[in-house]
mmCIF file with all atom_site columns, C-alpha atoms in Angstrom:
data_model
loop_
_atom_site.group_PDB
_atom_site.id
_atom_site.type_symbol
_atom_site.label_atom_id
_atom_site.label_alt_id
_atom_site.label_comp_id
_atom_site.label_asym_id
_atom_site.label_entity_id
_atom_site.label_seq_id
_atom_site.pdbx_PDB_ins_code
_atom_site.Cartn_x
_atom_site.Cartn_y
_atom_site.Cartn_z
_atom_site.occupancy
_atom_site.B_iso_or_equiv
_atom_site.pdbx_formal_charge
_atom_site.auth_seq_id
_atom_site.auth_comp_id
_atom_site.auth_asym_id
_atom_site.auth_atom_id
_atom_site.pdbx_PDB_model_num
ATOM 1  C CA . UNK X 1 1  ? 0.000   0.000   0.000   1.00 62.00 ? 1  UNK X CA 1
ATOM 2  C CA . UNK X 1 2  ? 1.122   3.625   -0.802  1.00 64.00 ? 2  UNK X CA 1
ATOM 3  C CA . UNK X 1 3  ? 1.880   5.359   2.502   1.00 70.00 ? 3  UNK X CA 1
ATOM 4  C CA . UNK X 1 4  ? 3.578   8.509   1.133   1.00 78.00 ? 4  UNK X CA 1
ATOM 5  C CA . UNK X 1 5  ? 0.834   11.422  -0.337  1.00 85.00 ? 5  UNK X CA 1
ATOM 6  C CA . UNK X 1 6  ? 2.500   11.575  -3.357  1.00 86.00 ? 6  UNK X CA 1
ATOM 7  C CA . UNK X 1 7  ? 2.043   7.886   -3.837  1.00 83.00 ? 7  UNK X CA 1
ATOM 8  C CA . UNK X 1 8  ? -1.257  7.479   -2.901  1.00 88.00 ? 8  UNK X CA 1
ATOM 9  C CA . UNK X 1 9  ? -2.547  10.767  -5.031  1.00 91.00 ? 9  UNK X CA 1
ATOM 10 C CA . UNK X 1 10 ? -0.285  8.928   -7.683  1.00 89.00 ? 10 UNK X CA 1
ATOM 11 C CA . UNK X 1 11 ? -2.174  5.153   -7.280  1.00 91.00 ? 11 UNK X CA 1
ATOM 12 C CA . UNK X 1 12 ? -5.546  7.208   -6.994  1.00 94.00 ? 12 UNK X CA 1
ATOM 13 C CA . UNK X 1 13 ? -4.955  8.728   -10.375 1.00 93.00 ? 13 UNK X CA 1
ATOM 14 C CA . UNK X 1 14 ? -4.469  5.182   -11.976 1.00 93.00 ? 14 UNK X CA 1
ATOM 15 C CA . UNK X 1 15 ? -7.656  3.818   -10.355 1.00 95.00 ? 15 UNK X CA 1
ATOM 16 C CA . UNK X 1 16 ? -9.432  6.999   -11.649 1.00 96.00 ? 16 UNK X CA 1
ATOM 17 C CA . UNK X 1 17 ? -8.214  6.041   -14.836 1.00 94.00 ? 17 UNK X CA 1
ATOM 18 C CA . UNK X 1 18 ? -9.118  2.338   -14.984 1.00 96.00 ? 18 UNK X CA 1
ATOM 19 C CA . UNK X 1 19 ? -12.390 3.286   -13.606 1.00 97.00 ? 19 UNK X CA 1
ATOM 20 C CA . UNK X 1 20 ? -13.176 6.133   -16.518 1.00 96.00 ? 20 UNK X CA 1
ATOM 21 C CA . UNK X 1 21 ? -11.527 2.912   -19.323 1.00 96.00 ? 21 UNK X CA 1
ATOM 22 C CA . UNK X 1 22 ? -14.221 0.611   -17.590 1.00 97.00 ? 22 UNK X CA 1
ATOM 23 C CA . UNK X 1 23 ? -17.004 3.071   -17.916 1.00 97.00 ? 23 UNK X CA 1
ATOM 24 C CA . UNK X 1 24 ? -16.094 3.837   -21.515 1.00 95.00 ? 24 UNK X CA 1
ATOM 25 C CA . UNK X 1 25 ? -16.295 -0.200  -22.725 1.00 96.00 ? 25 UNK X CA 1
ATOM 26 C CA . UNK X 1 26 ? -19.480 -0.588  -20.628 1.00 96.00 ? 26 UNK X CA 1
ATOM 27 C CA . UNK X 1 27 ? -20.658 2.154   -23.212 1.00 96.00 ? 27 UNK X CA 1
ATOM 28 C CA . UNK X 1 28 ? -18.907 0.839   -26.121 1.00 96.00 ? 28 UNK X CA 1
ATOM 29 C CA . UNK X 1 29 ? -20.966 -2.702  -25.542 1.00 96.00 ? 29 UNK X CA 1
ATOM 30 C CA . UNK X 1 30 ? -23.930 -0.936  -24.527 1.00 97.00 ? 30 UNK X CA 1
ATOM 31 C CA . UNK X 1 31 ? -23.528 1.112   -28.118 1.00 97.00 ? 31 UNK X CA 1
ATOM 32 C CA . UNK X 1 32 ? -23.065 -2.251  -30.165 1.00 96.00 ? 32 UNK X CA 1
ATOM 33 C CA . UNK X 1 33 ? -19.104 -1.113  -30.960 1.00 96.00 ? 33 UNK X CA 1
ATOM 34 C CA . UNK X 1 34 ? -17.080 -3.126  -33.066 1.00 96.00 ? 34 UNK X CA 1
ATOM 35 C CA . UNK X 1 35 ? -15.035 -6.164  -31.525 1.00 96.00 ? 35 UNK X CA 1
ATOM 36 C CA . UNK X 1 36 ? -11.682 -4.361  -32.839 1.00 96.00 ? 36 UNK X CA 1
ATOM 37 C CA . UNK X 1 37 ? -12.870 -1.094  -30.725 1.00 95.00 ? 37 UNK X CA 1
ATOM 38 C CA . UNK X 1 38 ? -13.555 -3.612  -27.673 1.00 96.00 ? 38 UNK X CA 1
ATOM 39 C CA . UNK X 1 39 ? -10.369 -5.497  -27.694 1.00 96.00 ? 39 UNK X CA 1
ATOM 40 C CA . UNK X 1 40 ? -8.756  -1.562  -28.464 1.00 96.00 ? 40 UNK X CA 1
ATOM 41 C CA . UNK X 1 41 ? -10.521 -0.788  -25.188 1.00 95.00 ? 41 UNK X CA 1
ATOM 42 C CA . UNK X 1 42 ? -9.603  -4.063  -23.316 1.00 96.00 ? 42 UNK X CA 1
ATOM 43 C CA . UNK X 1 43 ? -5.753  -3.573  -24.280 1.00 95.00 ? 43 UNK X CA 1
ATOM 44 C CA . UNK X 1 44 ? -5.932  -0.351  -22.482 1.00 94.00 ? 44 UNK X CA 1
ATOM 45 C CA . UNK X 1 45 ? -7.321  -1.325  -19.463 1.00 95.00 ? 45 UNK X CA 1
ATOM 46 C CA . UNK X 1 46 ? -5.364  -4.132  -18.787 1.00 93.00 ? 46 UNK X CA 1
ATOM 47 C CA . UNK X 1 47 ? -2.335  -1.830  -19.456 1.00 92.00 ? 47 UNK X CA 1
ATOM 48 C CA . UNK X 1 48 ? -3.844  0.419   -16.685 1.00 93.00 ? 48 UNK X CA 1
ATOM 49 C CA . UNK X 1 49 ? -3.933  -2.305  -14.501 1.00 92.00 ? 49 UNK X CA 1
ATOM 50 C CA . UNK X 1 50 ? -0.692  -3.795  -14.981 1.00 90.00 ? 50 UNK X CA 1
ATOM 51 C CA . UNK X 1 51 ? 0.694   -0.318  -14.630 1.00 89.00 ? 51 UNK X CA 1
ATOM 52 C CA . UNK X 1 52 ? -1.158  -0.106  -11.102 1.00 91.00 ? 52 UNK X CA 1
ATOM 53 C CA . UNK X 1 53 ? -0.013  -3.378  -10.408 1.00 89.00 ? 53 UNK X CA 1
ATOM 54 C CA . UNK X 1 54 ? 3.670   -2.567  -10.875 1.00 87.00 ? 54 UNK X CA 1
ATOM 55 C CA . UNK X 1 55 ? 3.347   0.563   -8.478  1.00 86.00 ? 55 UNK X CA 1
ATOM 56 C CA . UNK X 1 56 ? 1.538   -1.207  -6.019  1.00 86.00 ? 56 UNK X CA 1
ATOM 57 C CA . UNK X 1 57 ? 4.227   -3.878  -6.165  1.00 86.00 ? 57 UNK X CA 1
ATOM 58 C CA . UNK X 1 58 ? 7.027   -1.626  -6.344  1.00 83.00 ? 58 UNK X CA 1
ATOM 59 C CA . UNK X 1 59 ? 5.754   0.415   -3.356  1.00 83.00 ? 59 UNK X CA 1
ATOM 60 C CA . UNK X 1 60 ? 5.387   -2.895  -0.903  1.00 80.00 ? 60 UNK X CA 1
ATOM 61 C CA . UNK X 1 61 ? 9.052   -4.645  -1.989  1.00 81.00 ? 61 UNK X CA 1
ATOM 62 C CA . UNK X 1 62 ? 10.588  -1.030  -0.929  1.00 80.00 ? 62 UNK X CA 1
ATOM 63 C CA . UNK X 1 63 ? 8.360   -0.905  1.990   1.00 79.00 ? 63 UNK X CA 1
ATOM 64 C CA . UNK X 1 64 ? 9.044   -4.738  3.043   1.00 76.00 ? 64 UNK X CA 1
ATOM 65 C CA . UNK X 1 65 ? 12.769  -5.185  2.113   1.00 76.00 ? 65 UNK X CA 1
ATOM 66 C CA . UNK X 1 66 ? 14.140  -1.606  2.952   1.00 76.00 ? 66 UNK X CA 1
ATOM 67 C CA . UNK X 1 67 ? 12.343  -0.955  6.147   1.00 69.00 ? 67 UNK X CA 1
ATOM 68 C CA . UNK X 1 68 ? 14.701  0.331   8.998   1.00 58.00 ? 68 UNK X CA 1
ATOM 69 C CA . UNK X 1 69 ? 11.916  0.129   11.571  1.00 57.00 ? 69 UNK X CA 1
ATOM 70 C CA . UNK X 1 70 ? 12.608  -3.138  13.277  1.00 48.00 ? 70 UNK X CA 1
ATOM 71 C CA . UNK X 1 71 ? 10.093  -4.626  11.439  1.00 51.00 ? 71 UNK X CA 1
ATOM 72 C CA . UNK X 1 72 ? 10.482  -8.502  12.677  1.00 47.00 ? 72 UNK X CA 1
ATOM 73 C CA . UNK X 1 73 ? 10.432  -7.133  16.028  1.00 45.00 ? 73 UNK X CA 1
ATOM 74 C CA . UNK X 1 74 ? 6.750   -6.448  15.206  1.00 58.00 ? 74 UNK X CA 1
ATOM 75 C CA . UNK X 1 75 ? 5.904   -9.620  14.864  1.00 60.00 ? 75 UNK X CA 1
ATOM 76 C CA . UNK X 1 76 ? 5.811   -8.961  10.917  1.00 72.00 ? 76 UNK X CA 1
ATOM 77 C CA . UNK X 1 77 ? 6.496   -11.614 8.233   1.00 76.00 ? 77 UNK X CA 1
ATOM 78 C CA . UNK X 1 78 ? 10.335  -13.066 7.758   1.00 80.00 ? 78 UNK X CA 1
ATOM 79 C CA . UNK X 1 79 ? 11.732  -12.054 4.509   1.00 78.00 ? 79 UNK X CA 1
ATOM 80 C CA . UNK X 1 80 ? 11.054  -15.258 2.884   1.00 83.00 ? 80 UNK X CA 1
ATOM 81 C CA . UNK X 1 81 ? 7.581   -15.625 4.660   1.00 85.00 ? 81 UNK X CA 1
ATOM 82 C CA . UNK X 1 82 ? 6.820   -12.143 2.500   1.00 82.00 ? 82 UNK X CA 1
ATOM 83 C CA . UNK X 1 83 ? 8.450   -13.304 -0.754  1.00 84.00 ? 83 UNK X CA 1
ATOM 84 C CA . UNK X 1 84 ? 6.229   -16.652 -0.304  1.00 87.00 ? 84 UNK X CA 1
ATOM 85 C CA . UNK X 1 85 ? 3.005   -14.581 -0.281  1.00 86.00 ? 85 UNK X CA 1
ATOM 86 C CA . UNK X 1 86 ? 3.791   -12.328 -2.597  1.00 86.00 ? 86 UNK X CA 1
ATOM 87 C CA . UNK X 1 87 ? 4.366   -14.861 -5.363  1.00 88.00 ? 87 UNK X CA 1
ATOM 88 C CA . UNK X 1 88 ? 1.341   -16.118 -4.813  1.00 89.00 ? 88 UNK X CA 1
ATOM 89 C CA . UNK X 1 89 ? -0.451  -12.656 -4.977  1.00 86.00 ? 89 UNK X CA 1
ATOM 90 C CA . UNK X 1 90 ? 1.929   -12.927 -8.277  1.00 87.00 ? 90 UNK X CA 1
ATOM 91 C CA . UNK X 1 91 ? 1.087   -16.185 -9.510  1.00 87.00 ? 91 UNK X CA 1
ATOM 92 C CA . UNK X 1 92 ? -2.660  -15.647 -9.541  1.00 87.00 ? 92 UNK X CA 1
ATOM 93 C CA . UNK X 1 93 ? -2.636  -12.569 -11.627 1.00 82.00 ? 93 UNK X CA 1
ATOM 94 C CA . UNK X 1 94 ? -0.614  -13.610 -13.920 1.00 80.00 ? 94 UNK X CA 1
ATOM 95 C CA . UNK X 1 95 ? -3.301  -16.758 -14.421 1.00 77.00 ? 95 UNK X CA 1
#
């Protein structure tokens, strides 16, 4: 998760974006538009979201990995406990 403002303004923006792309092919289907406009459409969005995927991910491997905060003393995940989970959160989006 984005913590700084900048970040989260910045992941905000992207989901703003996505959700104007998803609005615009629920009209396009709604209008009867062409399949080569839809798939157009489609190739967008899932740019959008891989783009908001990558700064997500970006954002918690700096946050997990280069935390100075005494983070296992937390009672937080072990560095290999959060790579685990995270290639799962991976490996079922990339299904």
């Amino acid at each position: 998760m984005p913590h700084s403002a900048e970040d989260k303004k910045r992941v905000i923006t992207r989901l703003r974006r996505i959700k104007g792309q998803t609005e615009a092919l629920e009209r396009a289907v709604d209008a009867g538009s062409s399949c080569n406009d839809l798939l157009q459409q489609l190739a967008a969005l899932r740019g959008a979201t891989n783009g908001l995927m990558a700064e997500v991910l970006d954002s918690h491997l700096r946050e997990t990995f280069l935390r100075q905060d005494g983070a296992a003393q937390k009672g937080l995940l072990t560095p290999d406990e959060e790579i685990d989970q995270l290639m799962k959160i991976i490996r079922s989006y990339l299904k």
